[in-house]
XYZ file of C-alpha atoms in Angstrom:
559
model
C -3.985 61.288 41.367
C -1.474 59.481 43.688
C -3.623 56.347 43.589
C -4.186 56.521 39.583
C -0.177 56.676 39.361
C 0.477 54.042 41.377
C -2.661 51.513 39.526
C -0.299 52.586 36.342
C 2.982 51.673 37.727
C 1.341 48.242 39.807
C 0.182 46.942 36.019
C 2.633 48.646 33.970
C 5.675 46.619 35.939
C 3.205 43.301 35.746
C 2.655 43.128 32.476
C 6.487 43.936 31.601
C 7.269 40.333 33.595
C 4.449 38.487 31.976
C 4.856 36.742 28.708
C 1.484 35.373 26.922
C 2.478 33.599 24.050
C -0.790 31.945 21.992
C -0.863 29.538 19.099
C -4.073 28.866 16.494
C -3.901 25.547 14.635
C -6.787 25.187 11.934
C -7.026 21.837 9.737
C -9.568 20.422 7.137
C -9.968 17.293 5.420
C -11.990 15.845 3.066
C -11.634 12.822 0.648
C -13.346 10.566 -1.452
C -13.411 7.865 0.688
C -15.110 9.781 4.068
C -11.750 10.642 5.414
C -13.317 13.974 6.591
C -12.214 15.948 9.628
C -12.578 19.297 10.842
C -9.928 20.317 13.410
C -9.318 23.799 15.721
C -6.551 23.906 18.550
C -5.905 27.117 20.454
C -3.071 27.025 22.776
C -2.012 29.407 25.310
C 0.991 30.090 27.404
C 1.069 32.568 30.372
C 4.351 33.105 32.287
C 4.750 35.230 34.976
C 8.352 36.090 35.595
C 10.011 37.407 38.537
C 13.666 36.987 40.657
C 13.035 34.422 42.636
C 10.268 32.301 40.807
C 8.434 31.946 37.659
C 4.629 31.075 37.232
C 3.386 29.214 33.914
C 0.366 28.231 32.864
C -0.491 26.068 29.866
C -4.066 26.007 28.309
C -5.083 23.682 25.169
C -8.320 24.024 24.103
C -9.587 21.610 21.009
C -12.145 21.329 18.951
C -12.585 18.315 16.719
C -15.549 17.098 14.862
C -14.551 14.572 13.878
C -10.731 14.924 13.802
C -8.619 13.492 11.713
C -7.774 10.453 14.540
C -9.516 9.549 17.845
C -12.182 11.376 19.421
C -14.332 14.166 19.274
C -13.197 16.944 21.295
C -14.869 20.425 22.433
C -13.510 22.421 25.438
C -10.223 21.991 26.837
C -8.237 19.630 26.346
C -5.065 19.949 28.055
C -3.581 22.016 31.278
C -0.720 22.712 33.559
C 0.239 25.378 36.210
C 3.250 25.570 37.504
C 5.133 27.004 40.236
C 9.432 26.760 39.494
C 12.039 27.820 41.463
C 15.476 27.368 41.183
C 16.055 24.101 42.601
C 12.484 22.598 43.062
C 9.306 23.471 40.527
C 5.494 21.686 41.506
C 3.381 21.369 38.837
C -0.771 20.590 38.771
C -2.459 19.645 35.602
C -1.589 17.438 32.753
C 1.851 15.647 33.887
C 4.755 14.320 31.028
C 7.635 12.962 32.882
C 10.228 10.637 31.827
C 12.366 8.262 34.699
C 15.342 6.132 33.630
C 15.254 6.921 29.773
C 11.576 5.307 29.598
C 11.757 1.931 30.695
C 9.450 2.404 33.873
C 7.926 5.814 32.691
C 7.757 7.595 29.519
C 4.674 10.031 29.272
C 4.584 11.135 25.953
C 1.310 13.044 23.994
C 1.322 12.350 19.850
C -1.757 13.674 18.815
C -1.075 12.578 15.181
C -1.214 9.287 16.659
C -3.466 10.068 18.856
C -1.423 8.444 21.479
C -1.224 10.188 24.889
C 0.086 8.846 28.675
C -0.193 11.869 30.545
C -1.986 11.704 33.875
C -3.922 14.602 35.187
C -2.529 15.802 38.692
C 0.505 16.471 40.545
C 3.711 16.477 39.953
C 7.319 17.443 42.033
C 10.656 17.847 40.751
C 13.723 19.177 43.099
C 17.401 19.228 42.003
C 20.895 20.217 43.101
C 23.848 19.447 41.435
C 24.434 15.856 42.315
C 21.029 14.674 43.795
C 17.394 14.987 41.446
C 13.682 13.802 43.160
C 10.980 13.027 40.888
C 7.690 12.686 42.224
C 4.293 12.256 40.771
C 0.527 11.449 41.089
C -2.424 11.925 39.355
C -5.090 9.679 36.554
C -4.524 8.278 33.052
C -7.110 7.386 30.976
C -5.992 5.971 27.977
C -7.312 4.463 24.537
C -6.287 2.531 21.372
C -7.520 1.184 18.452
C -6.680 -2.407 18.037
C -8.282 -5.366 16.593
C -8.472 -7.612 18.991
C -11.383 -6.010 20.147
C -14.462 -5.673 18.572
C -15.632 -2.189 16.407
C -12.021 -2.115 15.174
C -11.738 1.490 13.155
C -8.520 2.554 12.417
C -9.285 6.391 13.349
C -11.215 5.883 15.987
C -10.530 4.072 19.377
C -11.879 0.912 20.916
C -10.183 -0.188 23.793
C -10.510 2.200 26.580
C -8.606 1.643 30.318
C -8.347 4.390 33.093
C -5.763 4.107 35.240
C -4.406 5.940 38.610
C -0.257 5.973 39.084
C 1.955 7.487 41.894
C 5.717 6.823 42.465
C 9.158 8.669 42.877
C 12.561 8.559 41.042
C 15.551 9.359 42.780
C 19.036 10.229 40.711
C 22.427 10.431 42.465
C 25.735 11.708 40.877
C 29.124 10.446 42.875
C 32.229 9.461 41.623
C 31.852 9.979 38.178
C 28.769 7.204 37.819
C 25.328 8.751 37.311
C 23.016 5.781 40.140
C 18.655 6.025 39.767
C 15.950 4.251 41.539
C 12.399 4.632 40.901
C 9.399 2.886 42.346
C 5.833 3.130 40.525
C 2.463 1.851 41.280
C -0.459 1.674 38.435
C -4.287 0.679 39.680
C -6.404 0.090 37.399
C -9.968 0.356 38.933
C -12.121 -0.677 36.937
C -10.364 -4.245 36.308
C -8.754 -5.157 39.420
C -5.413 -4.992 38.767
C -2.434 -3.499 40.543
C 0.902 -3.199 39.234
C 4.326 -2.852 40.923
C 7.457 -1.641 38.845
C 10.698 -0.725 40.081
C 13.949 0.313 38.412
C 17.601 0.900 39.074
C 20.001 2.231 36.763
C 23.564 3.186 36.787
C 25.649 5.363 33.862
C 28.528 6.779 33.229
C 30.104 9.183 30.989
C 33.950 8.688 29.976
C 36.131 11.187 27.613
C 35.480 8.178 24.718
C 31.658 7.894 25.000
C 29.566 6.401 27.747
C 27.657 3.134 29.106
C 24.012 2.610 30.448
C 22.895 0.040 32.165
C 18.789 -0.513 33.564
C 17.030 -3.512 34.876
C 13.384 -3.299 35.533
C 11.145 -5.357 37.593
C 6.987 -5.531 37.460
C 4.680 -7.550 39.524
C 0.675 -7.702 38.196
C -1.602 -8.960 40.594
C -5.254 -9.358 39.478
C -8.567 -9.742 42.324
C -9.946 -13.340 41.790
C -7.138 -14.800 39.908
C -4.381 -16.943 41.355
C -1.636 -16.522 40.040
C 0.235 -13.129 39.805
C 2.787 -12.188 36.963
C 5.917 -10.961 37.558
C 8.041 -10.032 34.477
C 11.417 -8.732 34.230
C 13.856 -6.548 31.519
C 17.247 -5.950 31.320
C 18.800 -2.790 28.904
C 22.679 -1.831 28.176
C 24.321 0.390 25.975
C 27.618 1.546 24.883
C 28.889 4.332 22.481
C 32.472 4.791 21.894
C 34.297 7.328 19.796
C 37.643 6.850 18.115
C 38.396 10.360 16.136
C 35.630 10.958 14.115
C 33.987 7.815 14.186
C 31.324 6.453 16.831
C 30.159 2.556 17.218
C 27.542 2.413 19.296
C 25.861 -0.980 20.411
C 22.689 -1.859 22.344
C 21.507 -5.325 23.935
C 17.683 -5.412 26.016
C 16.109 -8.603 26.816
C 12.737 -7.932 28.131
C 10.486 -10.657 29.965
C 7.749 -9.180 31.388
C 4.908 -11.417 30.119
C 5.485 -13.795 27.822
C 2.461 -15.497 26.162
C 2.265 -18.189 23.450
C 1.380 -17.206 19.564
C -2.061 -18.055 20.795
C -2.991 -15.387 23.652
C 0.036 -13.392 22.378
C -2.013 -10.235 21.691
C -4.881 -10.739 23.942
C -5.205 -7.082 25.474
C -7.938 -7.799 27.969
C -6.381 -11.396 28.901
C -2.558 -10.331 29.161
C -2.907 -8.207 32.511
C 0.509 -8.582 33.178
C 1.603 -6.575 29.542
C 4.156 -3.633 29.479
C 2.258 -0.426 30.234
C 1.840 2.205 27.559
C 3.709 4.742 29.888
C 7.237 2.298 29.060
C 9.141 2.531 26.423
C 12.469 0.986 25.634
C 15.758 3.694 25.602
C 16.593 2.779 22.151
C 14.171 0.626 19.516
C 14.654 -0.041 15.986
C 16.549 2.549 13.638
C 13.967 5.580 12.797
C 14.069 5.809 9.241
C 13.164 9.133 7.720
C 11.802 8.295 4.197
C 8.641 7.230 3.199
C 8.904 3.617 2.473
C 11.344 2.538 4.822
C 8.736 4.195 7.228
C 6.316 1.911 7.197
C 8.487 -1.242 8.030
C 9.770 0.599 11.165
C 9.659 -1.758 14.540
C 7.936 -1.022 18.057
C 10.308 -3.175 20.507
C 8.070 -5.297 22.316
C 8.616 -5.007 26.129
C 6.630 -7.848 27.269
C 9.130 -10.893 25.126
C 12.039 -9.761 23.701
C 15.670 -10.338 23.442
C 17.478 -7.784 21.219
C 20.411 -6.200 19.637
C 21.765 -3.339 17.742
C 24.634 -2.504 16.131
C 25.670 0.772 14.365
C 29.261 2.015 13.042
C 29.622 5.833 11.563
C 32.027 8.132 10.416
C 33.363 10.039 7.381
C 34.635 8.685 4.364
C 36.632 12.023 3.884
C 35.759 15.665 4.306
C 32.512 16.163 2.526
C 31.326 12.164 3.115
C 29.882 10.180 5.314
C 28.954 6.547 5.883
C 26.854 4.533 8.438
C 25.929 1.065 9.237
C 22.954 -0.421 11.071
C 22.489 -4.164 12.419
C 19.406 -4.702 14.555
C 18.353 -8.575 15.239
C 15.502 -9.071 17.427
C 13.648 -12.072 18.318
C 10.708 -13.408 21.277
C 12.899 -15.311 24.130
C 11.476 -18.695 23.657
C 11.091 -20.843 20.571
C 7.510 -21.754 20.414
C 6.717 -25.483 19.477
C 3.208 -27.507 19.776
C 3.011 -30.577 21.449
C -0.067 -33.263 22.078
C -3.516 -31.534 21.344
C -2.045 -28.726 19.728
C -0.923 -26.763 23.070
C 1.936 -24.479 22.625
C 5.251 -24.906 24.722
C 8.160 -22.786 24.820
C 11.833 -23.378 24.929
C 14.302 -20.634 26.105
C 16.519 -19.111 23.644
C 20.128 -18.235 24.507
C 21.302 -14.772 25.218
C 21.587 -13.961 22.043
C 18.436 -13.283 19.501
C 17.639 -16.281 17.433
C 17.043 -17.086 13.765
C 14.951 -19.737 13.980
C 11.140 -19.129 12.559
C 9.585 -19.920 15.998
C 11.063 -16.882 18.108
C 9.414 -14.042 15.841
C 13.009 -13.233 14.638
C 13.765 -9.970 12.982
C 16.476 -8.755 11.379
C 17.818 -5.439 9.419
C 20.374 -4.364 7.430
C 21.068 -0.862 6.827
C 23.767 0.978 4.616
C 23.292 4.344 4.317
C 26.045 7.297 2.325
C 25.480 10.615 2.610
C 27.517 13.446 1.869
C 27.811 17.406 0.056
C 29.366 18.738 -3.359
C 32.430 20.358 -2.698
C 30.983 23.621 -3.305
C 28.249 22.635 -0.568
C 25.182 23.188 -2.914
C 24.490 19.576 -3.224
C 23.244 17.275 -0.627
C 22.622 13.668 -1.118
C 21.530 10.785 1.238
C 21.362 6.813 0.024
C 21.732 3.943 0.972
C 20.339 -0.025 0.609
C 18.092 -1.944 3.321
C 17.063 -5.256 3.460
C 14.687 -6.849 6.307
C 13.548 -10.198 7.123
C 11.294 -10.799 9.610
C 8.475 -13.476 11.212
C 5.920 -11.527 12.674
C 3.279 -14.883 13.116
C 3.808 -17.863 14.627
C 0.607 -20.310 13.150
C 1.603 -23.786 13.823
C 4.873 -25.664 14.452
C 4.387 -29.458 15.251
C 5.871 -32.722 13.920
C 3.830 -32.695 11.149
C 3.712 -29.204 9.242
C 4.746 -25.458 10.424
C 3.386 -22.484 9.438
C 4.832 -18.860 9.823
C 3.770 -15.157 8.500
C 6.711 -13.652 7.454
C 7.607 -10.162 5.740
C 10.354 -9.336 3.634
C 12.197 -6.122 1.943
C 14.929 -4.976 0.313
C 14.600 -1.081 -0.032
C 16.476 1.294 -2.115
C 15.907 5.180 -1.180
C 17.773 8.584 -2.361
C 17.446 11.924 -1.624
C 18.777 15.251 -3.261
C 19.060 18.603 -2.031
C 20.236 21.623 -4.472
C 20.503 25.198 -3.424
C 20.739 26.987 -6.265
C 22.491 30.210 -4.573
C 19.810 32.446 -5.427
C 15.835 32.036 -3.869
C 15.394 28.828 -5.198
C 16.113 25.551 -3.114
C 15.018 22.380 -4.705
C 14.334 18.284 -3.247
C 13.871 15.218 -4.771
C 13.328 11.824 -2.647
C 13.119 8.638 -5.056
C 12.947 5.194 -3.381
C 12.323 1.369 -4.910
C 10.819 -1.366 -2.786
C 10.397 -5.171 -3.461
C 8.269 -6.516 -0.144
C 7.236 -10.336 -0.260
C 4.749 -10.853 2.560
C 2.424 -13.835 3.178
C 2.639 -17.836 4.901
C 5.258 -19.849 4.363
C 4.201 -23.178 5.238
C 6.318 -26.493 5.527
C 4.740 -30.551 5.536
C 6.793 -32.761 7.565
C 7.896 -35.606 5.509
C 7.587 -38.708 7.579
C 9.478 -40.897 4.763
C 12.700 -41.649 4.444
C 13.936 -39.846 0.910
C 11.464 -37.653 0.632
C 11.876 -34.040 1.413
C 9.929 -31.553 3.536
C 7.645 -30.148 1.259
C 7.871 -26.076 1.253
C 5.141 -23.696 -0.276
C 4.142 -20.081 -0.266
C 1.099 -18.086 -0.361
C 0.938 -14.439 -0.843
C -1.145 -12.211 0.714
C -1.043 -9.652 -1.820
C -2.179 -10.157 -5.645
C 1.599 -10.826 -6.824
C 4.361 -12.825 -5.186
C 6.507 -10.148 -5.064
C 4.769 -6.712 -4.066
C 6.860 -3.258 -6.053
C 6.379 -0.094 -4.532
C 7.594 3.371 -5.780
C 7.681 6.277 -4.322
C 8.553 9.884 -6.144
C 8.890 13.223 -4.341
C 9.744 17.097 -5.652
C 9.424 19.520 -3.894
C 10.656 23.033 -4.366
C 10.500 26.190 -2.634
C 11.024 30.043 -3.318
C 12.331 32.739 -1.042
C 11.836 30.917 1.632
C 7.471 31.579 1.215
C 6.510 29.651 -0.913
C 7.220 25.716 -1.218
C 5.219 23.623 -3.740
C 5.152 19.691 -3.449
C 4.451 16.961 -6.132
C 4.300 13.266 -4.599
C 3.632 10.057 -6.724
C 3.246 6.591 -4.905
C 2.467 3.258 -6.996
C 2.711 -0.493 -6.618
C 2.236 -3.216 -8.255
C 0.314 -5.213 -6.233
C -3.362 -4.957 -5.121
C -3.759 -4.518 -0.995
C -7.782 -5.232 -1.432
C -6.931 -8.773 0.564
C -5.738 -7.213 3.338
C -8.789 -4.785 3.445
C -11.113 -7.204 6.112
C -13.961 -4.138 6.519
C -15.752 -1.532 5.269
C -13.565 1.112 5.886
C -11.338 0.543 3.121
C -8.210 0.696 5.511
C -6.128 0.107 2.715
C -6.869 1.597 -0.412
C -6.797 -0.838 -3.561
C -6.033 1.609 -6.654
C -2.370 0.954 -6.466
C -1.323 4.566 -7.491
C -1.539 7.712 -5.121
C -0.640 11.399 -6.507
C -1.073 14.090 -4.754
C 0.035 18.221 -4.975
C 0.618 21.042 -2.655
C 0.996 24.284 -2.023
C 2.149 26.482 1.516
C 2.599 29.968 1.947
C 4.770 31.551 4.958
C 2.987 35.220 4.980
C 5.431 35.844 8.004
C 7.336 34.098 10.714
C 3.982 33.408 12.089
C 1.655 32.685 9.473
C 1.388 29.479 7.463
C -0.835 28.315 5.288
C -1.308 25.435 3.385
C -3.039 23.399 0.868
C -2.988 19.899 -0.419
C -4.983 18.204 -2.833
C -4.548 14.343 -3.775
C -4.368 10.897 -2.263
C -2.021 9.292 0.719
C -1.795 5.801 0.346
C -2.433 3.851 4.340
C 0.071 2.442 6.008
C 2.130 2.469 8.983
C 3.187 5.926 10.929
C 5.550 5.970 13.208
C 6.936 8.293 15.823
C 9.911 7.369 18.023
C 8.734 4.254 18.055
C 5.468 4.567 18.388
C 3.511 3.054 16.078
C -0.019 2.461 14.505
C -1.594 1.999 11.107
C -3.619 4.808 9.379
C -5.977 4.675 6.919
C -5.648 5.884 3.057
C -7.238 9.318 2.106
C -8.365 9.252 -1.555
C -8.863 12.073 -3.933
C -9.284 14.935 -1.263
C -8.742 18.607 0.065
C -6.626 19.025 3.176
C -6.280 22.954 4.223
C -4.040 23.294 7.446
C -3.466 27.105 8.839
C -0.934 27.428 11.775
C -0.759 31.046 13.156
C 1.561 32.380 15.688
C -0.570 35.205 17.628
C 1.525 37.173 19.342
């Protein structure tokens, strides 16, 4: 009887310090166009809690066939024990760390993207107040889909690289100044290369705002090749806030292998490139609507000099206003000399304008604001973009350049009616010229250059739409209608089979979710998504349309 009691008490007082938390994620597709998936992720969390110490682990199973990007999975997918304690936690499994706001390491896992730099192994933290360690070890294996490989599918990837890192970051507080080193070493096997990055930073925080400063450095060596490529970035920021207003300003210029417009993006050529496990601290501004989306910027680590500016405050007690300046451009001007080989000449500190350096540049107003009686919410605003995202040919005798550009008009409206209705409307207007402008030297005296343009769409001048409403009721139910059209046909940018971009210039699409609970979601959408590019936090990549289908996604808290 003794023994029976004490079994009861032993589990009774376990389980009471355990927490098991799962999560169910079901989703279906199917469209006209074969952009079928069939998706089920079950993830688990087990934490075992006591004075001293807690015990977690972390179990993602998957299974995808096919799902709705990259590859099939079946089994599990993801893991991660942990041991924490108060000032030092080790962790084995599936690693995400981030050193030095990402510009020597920034694991991240988007499985919408299907973009994931975790590495499988160890991984050591220990803090105290002023003084953190960062430690960690363990294998990547990573994957994209790109076309500068052959088998280019936009859902499924093509270029595969494993690779094995190790390294430590070390962060010091004195004096008011926040000082970090970290040292990292990539090998990548199966090619031969080794890579060397190191970083220092230094911050600090001041009753006005702050400043950041980070220089990187990384050294590629590859077997059998004689030369080695060392690359370089610098980073600094600066917000300040007077009263209720902040300016905030950002400057990077990043060197770490620069390549002319020929070998540019040559993935298997370019050993020295930026990792996928950096990312910048800051990028481009992340627009939220749906348009504006799909002209969002990755910042280019490997040749880049860039700058952004942003000022925001209220107008008065219910407004607000911002303004954005980013201007971006490659750190050499590229110009051919004899034969046709490329040459570079260094730009100044500052980002350039001229059509040679890539240059970028955005301009972005934005208002936004409630009624007085707070019921109404509104955000607007104006954006216009200009950028040269090619660089074909630039010699004596003719140039030629791919450019984009935009001028964007979005607005959204939010109404709460008071009672169990809420309602949302998103409207935006687009005019997007994209194509080669292309230039013939005039070798004469009074006669001018001569200037022409080619579009690659079916119109000069491409017009998109986009219409949202959404509406939803007592916080259950939430229906969605979305309309999409432009004017122009995207069939000449379609190079394969798999209809990347879909060419029927209109895309409408309805749906439906129901909340049964705090738990329980359902939901159910019927319609086409035009293709474009999705972006999140600045990661980027370009997803194909899905044309007159079903897509049933069930999310279940089961606890």
């Amino acid at each position: 009887m003794n023994s029976l009691i004490t079994f009861f008490l032993f589990f009774s007082t376990l389980y009471s310090q355990v927490n098991i938390t799962n999560e169910l994620e079901i989703r279906y597709g199917d469209s006209a166009n074969d952009y079928n998936y069939n998706e089920l992720i079950f993830d688990t969390r087990i934490s075992l809690f006591k004075p001293n110490y807690m015990i977690e682990g972390i179990l993602s199973f998957e299974r995808s066939n096919p799902p709705e990007i990259g590859l099939d999975e079946r089994g599990l997918r993801k893991y991660l024990i942990g041991y924490y304690k108060e000032n030092w936690s080790l962790e084995f499994g599936d690693i995400y760390q981030t050193w030095g706001r990402g510009l020597i390491l920034n694991q991240l896992d988007y499985q919408n993207l299907d973009f994931d730099t975790g590495a499988e192994g160890v991984g050591f933290k220990f803090s105290k107040p002023n003084l953190s360690v960062n430690l960690i070890v363990g294998d990547l294996a990573l994957s994209k889909s790109t076309t500068s490989h052959s088998g280019y599918n936009p859902r499924i990837p093509n270029y595969f690289i494993d690779q094995f890192i190790y390294g430590a970051d070390f962060n010091h507080f004195i004096n008011g100044f926040n000082y970090g080193l970290s040292i990292l070493a990539v090998e990548e096997n199966s090619q031969d290369i080794n890579h060397n990055l190191s970083n220092f930073r230094i911050g600090k925080g001041y009753s006005a705002g702050d400043i950041f400063l980070s220089l990187i450095r990384k050294d590629s060596k590859k077997d059998n090749f004689d030369q080695n490529k060392q690359g370089s970035g610098f980073y600094l920021s600066n917000t300040n806030y007077l009263s209720n207003w902040s300016i905030t300003t950002s400057y990077r210029s990043m060197k770490i292998d620069i390549n002319d417009p020929i070998s540019r993006d040559n993935l298997s050529e370019n050993f020295g490139n930026a990792l996928d496990i950096q990312r910048s601290p800051t990028g481009y501004y992340l627009h939220t609507f749906r348009l504006l989306s799909r002209t969002t910027q990755e910042v280019n680590l490997n040749d880049e000099v860039g700058l952004e500016f942003q000022v925001s405050g209220p107008l008065n007690s219910n407004n607000f206003v911002a303004i954005n300046f980013m201007k971006s451009s490659s750190t050499k001007q590229w110009y051919q000399i004899l034969d046709g080989e490329w040459a570079g000449k260094e730009n100044s500190f500052f980002p350039t304008s001229d059509n040679s350096a890539y240059p970028f540049e955005e301009i972005y107003l934005e208002f936004s604001g409630y009624s007085k009686n707070g019921n109404i919410y509104y955000k607007t605003g104006i954006d216009f973009q200009n950028e040269v995202f090619n660089v074909l040919s630039n010699s004596s005798e003719n140039k030629s350049y791919e450019i984009n550009k935009s001028q964007t008009v979005p607005l959204l409206l939010s109404f709460n009616t008071g009672s169990k209705w809420s309602y949302e409307m998103q409207l935006e207007y687009q005019k997007l010229k994209t194509g080669f402008k292309n230039i013939i030297i005039s070798d004469v005296v009074g006669i001018d250059d001569l200037y022409s343009f080619h579009s690659l769409l079916s119109e000069k001048y491409q017009i998109n739409k986009f219409i949202s409403f959404s509406t939803n009721f007592d916080q259950k139910w939430t229906f969605n209608f979305l309309v999409e059209t432009t004017n122009a046909d995207e069939s000449k940018l379609n190079n394969d089979s798999s209809e990347n971009f879909d060419s029927s210039n209109s895309w409408k699409s309805f749906g439906v979710s129901y909340k049964f609970d705090t738990d329980d979601t359902l939901q159910v959408f019927y319609g086409s998504v035009r293709g474009g590019l999705d972006c999140t936090n600045g990661v980027c990549r370009y997803i194909q349309s899905f044309d007159d289908g079903l897509r049933i996604d069930y999310t279940s808290n089961l606890n």
